[in-house]
Short mmCIF file of C-alpha atoms in Angstrom, two decimals:
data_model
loop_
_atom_site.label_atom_id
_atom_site.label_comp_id
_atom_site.label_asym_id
_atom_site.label_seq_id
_atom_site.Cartn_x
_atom_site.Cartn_y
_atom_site.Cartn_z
CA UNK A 721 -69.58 77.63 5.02
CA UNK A 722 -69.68 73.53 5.34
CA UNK A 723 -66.57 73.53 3.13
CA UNK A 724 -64.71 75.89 5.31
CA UNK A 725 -65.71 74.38 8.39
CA UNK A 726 -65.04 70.43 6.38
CA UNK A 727 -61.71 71.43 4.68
CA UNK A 728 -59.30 71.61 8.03
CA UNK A 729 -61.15 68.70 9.55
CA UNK A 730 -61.01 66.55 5.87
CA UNK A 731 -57.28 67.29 6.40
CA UNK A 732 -56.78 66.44 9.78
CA UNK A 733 -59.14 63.02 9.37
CA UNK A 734 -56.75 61.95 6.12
CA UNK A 735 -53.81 62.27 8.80
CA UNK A 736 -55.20 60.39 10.77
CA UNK A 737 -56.27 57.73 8.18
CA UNK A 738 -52.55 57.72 6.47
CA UNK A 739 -51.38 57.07 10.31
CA UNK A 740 -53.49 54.16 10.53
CA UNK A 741 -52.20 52.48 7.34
CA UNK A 742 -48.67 52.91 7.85
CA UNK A 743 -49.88 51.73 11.27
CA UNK A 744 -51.16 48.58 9.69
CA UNK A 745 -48.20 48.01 6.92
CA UNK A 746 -45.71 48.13 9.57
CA UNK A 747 -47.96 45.18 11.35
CA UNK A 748 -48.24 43.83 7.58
CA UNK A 749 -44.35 43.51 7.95
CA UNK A 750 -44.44 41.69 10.92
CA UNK A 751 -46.04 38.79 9.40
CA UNK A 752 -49.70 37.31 8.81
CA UNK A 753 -49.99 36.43 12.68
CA UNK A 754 -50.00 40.34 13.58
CA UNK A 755 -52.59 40.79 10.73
CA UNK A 756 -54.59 38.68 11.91
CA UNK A 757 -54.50 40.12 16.05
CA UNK A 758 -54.63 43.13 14.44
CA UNK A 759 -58.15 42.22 13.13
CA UNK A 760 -59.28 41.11 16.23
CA UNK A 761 -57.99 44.16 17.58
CA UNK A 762 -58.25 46.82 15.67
CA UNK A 763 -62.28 46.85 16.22
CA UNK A 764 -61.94 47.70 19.80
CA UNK A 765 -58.94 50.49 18.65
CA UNK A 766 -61.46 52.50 16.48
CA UNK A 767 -64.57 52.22 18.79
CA UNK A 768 -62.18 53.84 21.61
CA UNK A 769 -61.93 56.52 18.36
CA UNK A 770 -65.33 56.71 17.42
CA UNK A 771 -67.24 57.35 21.13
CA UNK A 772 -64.23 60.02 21.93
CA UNK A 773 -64.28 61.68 18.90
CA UNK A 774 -67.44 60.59 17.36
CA UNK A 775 -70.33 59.87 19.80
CA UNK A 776 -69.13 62.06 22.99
CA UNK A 777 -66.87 64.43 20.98
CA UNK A 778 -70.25 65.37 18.85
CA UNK A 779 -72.02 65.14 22.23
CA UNK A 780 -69.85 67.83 23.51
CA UNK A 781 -69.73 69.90 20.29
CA UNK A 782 -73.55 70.13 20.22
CA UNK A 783 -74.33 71.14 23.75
CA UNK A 784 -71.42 73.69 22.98
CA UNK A 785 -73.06 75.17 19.85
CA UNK A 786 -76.44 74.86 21.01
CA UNK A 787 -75.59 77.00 24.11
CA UNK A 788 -73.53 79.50 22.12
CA UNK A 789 -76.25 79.95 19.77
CA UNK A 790 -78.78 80.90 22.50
CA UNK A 791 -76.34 83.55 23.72
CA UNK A 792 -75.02 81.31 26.58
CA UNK A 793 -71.38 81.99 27.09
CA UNK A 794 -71.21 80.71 30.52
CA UNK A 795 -72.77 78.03 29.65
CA UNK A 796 -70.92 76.62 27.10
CA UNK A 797 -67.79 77.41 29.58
CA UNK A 798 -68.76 75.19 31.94
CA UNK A 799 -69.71 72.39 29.51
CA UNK A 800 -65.87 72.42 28.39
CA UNK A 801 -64.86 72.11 32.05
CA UNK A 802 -67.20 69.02 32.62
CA UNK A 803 -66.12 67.56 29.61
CA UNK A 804 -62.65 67.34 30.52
CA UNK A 805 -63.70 65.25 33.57
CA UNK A 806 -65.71 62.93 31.55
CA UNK A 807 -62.79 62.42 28.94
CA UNK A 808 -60.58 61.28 32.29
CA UNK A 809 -63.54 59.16 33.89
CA UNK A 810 -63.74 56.93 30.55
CA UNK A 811 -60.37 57.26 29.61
CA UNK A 812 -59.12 55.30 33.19
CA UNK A 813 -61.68 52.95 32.88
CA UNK A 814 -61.36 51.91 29.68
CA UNK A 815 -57.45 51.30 30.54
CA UNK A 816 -58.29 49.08 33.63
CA UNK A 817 -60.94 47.33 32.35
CA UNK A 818 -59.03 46.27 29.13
CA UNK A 819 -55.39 45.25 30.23
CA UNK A 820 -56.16 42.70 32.99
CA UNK A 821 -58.86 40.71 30.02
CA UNK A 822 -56.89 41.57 27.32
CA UNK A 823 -56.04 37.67 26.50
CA UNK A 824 -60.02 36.68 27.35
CA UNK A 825 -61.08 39.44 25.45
CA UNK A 826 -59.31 38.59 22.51
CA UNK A 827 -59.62 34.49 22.53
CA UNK A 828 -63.16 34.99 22.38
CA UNK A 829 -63.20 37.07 19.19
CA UNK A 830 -61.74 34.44 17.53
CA UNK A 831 -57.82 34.62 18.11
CA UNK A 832 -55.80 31.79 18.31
CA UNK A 833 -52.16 30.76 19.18
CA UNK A 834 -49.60 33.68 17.58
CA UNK A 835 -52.44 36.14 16.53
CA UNK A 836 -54.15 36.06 19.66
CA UNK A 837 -50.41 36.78 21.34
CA UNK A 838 -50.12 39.40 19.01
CA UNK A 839 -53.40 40.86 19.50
CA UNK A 840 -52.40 40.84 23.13
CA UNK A 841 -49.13 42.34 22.67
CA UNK A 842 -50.27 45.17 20.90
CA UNK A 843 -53.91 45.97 22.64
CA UNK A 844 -51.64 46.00 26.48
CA UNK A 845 -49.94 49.25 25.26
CA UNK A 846 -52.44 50.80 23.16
CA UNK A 847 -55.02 50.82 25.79
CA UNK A 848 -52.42 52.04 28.28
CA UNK A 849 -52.71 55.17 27.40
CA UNK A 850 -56.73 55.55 26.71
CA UNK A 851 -57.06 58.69 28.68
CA UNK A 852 -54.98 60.40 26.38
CA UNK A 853 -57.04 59.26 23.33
CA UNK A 854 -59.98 60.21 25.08
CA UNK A 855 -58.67 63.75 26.28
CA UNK A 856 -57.30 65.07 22.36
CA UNK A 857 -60.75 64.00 20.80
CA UNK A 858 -62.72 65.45 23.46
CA UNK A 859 -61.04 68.75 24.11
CA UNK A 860 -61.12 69.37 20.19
CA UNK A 861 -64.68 68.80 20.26
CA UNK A 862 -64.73 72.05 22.72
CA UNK A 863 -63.08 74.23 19.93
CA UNK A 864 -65.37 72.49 17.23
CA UNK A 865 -68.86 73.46 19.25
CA UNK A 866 -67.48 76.77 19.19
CA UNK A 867 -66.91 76.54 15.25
CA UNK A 868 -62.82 76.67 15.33
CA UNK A 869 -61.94 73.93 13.53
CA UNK A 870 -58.25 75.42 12.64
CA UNK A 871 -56.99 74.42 16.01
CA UNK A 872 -58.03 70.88 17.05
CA UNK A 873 -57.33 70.29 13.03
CA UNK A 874 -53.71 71.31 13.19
CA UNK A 875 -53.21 69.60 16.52
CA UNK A 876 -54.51 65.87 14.85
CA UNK A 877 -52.75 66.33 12.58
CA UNK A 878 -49.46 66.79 14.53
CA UNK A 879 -50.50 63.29 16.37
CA UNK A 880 -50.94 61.61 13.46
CA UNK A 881 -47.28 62.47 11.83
CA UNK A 882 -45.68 61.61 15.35
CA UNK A 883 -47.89 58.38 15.88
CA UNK A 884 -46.16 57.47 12.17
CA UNK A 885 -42.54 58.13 12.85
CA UNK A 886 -42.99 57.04 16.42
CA UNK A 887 -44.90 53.92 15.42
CA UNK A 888 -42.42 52.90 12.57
CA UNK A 889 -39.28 53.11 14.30
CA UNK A 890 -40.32 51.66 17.30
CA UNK A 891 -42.31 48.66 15.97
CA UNK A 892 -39.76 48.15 13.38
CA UNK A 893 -36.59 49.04 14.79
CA UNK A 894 -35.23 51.70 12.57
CA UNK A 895 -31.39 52.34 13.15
CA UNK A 896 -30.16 51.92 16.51
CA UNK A 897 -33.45 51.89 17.91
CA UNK A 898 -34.57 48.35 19.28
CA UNK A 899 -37.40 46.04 17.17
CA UNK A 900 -40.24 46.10 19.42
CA UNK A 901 -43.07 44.23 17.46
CA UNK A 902 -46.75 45.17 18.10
CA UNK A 903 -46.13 46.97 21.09
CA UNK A 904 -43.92 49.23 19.50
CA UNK A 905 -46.34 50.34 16.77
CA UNK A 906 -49.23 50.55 19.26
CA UNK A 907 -46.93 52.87 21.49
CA UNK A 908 -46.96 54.98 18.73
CA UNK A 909 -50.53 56.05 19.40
CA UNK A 910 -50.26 56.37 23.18
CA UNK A 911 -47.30 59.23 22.27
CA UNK A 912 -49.00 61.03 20.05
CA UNK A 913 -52.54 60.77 21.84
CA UNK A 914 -50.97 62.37 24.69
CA UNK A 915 -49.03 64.99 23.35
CA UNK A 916 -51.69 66.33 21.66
CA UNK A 917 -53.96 65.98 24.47
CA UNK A 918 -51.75 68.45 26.51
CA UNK A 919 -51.11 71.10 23.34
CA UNK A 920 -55.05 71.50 23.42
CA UNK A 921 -55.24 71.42 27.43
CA UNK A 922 -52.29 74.09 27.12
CA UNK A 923 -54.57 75.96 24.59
CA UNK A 924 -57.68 76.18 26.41
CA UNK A 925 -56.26 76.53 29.93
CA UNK A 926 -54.68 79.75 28.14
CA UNK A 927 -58.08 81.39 27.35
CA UNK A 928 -57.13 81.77 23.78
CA UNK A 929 -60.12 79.64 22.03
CA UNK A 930 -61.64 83.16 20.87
CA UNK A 931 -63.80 82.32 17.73
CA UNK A 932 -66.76 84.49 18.25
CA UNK A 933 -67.04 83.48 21.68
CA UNK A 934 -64.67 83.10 24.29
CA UNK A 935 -64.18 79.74 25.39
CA UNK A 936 -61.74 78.88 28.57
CA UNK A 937 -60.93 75.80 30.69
CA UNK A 938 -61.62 77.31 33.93
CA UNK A 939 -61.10 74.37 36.11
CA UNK A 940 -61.37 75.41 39.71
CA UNK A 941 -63.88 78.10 38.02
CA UNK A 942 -66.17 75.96 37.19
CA UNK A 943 -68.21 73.86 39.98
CA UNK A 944 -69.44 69.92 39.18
CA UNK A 945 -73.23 70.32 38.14
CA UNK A 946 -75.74 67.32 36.77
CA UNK A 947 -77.25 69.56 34.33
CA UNK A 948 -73.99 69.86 32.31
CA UNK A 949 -73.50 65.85 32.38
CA UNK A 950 -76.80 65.83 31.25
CA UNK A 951 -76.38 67.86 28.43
CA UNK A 952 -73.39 65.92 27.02
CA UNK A 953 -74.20 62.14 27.92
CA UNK A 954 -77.53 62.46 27.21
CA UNK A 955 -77.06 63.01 23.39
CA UNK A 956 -73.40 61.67 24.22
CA UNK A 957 -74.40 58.00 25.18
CA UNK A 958 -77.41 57.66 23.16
CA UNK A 959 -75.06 58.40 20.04
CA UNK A 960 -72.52 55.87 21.65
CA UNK A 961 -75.13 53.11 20.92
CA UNK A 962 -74.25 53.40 16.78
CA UNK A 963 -70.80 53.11 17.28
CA UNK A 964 -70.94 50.62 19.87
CA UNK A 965 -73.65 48.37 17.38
CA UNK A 966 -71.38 49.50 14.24
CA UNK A 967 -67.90 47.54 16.17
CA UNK A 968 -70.06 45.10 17.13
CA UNK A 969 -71.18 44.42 13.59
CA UNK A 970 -67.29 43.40 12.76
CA UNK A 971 -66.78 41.49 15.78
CA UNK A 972 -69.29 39.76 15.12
CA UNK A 973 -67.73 39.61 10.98
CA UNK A 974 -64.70 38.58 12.96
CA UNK A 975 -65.91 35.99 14.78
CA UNK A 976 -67.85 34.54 11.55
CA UNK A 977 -64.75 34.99 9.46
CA UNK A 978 -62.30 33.10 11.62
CA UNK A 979 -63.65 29.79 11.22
CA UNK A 980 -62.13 30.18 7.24
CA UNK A 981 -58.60 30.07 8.98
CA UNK A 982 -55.85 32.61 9.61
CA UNK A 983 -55.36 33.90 5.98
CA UNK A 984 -58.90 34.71 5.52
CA UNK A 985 -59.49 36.45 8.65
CA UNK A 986 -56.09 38.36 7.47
CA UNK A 987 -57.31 39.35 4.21
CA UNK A 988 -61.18 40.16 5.56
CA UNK A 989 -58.92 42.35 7.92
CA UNK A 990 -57.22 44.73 5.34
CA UNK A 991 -60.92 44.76 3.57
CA UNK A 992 -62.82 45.98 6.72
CA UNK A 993 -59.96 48.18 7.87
CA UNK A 994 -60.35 50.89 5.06
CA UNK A 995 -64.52 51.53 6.24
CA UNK A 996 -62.82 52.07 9.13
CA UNK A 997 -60.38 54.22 7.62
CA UNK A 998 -63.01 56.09 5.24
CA UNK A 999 -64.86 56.39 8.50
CA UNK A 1000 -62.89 59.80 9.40
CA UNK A 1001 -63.67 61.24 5.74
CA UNK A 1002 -67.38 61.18 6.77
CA UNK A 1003 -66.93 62.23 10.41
CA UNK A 1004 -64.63 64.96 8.94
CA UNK A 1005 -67.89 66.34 7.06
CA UNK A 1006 -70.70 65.41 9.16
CA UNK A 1007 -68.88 66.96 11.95
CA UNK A 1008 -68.02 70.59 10.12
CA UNK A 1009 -72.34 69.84 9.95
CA UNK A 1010 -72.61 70.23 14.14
CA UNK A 1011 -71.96 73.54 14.78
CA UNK A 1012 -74.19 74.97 11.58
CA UNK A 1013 -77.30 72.31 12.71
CA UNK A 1014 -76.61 73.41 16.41
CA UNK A 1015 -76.26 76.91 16.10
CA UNK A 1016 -79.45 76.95 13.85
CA UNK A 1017 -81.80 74.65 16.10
CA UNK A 1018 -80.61 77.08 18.92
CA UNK A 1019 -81.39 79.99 17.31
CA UNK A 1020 -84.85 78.10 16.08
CA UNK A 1021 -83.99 77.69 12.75
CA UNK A 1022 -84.68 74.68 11.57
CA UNK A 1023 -84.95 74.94 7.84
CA UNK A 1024 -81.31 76.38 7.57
CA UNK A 1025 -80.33 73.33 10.32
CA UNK A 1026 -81.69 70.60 7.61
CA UNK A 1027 -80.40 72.66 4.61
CA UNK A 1028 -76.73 71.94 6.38
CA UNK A 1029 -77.82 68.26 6.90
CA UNK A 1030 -78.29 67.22 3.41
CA UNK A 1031 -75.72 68.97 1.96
CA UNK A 1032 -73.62 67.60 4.21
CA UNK A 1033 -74.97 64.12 3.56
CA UNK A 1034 -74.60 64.38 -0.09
CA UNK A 1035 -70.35 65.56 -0.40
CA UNK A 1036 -69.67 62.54 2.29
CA UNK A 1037 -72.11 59.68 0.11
CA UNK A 1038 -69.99 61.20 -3.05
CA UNK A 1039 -66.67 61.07 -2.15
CA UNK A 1040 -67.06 57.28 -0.07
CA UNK A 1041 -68.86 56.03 -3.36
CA UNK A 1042 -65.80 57.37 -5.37
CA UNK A 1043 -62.94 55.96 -3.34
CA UNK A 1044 -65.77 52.69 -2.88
CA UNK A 1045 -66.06 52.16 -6.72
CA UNK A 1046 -62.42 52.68 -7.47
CA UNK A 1047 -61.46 50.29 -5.28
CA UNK A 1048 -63.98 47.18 -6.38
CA UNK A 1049 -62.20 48.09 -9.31
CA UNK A 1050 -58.62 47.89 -8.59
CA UNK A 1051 -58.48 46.29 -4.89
CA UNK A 1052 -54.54 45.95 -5.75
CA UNK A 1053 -54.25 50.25 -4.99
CA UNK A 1054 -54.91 48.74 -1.19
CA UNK A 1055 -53.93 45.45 -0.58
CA UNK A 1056 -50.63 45.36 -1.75
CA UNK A 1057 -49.87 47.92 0.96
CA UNK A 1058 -50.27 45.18 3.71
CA UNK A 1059 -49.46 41.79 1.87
CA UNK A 1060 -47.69 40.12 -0.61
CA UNK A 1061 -49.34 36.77 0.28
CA UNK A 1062 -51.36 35.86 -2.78
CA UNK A 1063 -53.78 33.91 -0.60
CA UNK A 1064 -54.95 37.04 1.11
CA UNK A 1065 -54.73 39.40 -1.29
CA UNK A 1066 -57.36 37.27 -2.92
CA UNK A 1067 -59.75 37.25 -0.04
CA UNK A 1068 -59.25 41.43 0.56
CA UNK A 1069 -59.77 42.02 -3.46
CA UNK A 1070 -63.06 39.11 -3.35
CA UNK A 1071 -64.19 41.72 -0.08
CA UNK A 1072 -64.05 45.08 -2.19
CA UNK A 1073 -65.81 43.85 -5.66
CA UNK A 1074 -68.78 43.28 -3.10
CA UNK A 1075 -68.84 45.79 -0.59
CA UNK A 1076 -66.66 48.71 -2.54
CA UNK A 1077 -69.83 49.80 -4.32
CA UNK A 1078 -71.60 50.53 -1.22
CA UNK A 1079 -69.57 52.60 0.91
CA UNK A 1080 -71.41 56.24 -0.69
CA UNK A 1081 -74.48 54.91 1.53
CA UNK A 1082 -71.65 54.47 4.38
CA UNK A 1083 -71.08 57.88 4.12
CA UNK A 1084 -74.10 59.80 3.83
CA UNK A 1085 -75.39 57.51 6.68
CA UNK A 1086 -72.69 58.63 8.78
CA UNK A 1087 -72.84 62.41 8.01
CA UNK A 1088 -76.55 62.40 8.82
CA UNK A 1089 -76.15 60.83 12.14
CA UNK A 1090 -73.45 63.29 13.58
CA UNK A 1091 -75.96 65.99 12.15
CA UNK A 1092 -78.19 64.52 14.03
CA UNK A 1093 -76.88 64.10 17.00
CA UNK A 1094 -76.41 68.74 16.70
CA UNK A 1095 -80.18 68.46 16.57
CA UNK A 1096 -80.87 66.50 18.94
CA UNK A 1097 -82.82 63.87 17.32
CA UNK A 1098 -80.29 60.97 17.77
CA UNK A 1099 -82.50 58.59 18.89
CA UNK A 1100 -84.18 57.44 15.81
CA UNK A 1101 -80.91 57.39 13.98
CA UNK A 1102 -80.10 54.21 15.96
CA UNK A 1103 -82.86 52.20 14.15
CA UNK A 1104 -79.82 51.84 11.18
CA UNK A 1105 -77.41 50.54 12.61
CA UNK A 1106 -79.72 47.98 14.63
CA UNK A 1107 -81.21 47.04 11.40
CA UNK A 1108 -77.70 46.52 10.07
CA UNK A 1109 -76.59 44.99 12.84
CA UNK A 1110 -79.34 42.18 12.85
CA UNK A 1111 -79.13 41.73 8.76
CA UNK A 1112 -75.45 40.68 9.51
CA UNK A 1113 -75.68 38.99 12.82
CA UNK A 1114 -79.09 36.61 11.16
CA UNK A 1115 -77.66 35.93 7.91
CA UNK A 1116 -74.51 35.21 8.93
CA UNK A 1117 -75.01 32.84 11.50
CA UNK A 1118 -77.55 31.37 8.77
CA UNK A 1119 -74.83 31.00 6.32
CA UNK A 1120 -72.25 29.80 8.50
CA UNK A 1121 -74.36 27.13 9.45
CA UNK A 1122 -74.80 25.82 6.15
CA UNK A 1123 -71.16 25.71 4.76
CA UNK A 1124 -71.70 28.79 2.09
CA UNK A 1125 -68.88 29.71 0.82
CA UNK A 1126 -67.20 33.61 2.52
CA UNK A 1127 -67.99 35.32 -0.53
CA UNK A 1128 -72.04 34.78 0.68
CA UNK A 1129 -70.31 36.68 4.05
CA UNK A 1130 -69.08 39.89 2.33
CA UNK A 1131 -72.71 40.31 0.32
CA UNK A 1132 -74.13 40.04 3.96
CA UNK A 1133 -71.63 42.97 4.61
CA UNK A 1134 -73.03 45.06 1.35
CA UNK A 1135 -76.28 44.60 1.89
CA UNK A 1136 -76.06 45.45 5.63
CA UNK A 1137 -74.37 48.97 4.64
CA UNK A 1138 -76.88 50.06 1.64
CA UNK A 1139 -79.88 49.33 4.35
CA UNK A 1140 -77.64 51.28 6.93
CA UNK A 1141 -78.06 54.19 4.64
CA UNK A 1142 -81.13 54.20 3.48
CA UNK A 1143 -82.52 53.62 6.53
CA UNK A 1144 -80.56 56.76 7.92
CA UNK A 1145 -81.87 58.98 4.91
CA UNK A 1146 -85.82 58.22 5.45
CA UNK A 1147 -85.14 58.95 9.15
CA UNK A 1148 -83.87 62.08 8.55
CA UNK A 1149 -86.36 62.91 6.01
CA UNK A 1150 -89.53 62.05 8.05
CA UNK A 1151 -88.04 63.16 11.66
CA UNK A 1152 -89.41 66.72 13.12
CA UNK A 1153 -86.52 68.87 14.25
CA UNK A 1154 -88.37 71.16 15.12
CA UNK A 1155 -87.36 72.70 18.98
CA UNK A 1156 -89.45 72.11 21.35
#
């Protein structure tokens, strides 16, 4: 059954990831100042991805299951309704609050001169159109709560094949069409976002989401109510804390990196951008997880709920340590995609023979917090990535401070994930899921 539910979403999430790097060898094209804004940038990017789709998307998917598995129909109706309003809320916000600062916002992560322009030039469109991101990721994590994963998979997958051509020929200028730089490939996502965000609007609004259950978007249906807020932000937020101290983690990297110069922070760029890349592999699986753990804890069954959770856990930890291993062995498979400059290839390959080995902990960390988050138990997940969080934030400081050399950085960076892991593991092994 996790297979089934994984295999659409695995396929959707590798869409998504081969979007993001042609995204980032069309920037690699434009030169090592738009690698280097796009490492500045490309944080904020992917934590717009992970609370949509990851924190409140799960949020939404688990109040969704948990009410369809106690029979609630109406319920889990209304939850869809209020999450479409939440999805507009933070999408509007997030676009007013980031293209006035954009230039602050990116000085102080550490861009300078070109890269901070670039950053700039490339964050302004991207962010534009934040309510769309917000809307696709959150109205698939309807149909996921009520197990069709089909759907929302086919749909991501469409966005991520028009955020490619789109992206490419605008930010390149293929044929006739004009060379638009960063803001071209960042339009890319705004077009796709949106489109897809108004195929599964269409699909909803339709009242054709029958998997089981029937699940509409009854809009004028459907009155305001705290409850169903409630239900969604409070697992919803609380998840939005990992994320949130996960971005933060390579801001702060960022920040660190930057004093090395312009190549460095280039190279440490294309390292960190394939976690984030590798990130949708273990969302893809921990997410299939959601409506199994949800359905079970709402039917009281909480053996079968942590049955799903590790074996969940275990096929995300085995392929991330896979694709990790493979590539502290032959970093050249992914940095040659985004540079030719010999000086950062070097830094991205020094990156992956350090922290390549550790990304199966990435992954069965990750799985067992969106599993989580289905139970209900989200809370003590968080004590992970605050752990990780401080291991970089202390010893990297510590380092910097005494002139060590960036290699001493990217061990900080391993050892951060394997205790990010771990941690997450002996969480979910001592935590009691059962309902109360």
């Amino acid at each position: 059954m996790l297979i089934r539910l994984a295999l659409p979403n695995m396929g959707a999430m590798v869409a998504g990831s081969v979007a993001a790097i042609a995204e980032t060898a069309y920037v690699g094209r434009l030169g090592v100042p738009a690698l280097a804004g796009m490492a500045v940038v490309f944080p904020l990017v992917m934590l717009q991805g992970m609370l949509s789709a990851g924190a409140m998307g799960s949020g939404v998917s688990a109040a969704i299951a948990r009410a369809l598995g106690a029979g609630d129909e109406r319920r889990a109706e209304a939850l869809a309704v209020h999450a479409l309003w939440i999805g507009i809320f933070i999408g509007v916000s997030t676009t007013l609050l980031v293209l006035p600062f954009a230039p602050l916002i990116f000085g102080a992560l550490g861009a300078k001169g070109a890269a901070l322009d670039q950053a700039t030039a490339f964050a302004r469109v991207a962010f534009l159109g934040s309510i769309g991101a917000w809307l696709v990721n959150l109205l698939a994590a309807v149909l996921r709560g009520a197990g069709n994963m089909a759907v929302p998979s086919a749909v991501l997958l469409l966005t991520a094949t028009l955020q490619i051509v789109i992206g490419g020929s605008l930010g390149l200028g293929l044929g006739p069409i004009p060379r638009l730089g960063m803001a071209g490939v960042a339009a890319g996502q705004v077009v796709a976002s949106t489109f897809g965000a108004l195929i599964l609007f269409g699909y909803l609004r339709a009242g054709r989401a029958r998997i089981g259950q029937h699940i509409g978007l009854r809009i004028g249906a459907v009155p305001l109510a705290r409850v169903h807020f409630a239900a969604i932000l409070q697992t919803g937020a609380t998840a939005a804390v990992s994320p949130i101290m996960s971005i933060t983690t390579i801001i702060i990297l960022n920040r660190l990196v930057a004093g090395f110069g312009p190549t460095v922070l280039a190279g440490f760029g294309i390292g960190t951008r394939l976690e984030f890349l590798l990130t949708p592999l273990s969302f893809a699986i921990g997410v299939a997880s959601v409506p199994l753990v949800g359905t079970a804890i709402g039917g009281g069954m909480t053996t079968r709920a942590r049955a799903a959770t590790w074996t969940a856990a275990r096929l995300a930890g085995a392929i991330m340590a896979a694709i990790g291993v493979m590539m502290a062995l032959v970093p050249g498979l992914w940095v040659a995609v985004f540079t030719q400059d010999a000086a950062t290839k070097a830094v991205a390959s020094q990156y992956f023979h350090f922290v390549g080995p550790t990304y199966g902990f990435f992954g069965a960390g990750m799985s067992l917090f969106f599993s989580s988050l289905a139970a209900g138990k989200v809370a003590p997940m968080l004590l992970a990535g605050a752990l990780r969080l401080g291991i970089v934030a202390a010893a990297g400081t510590v380092l910097i401070a005494l002139g060590a050399p960036v290699w001493t950085i990217f061990a900080t960076v391993a050892a951060g994930i394997v205790t990010y892991g771990a941690i997450s593991m002996l969480v979910v092994h001592r935590s009691d899921w059962t309902p109360r």
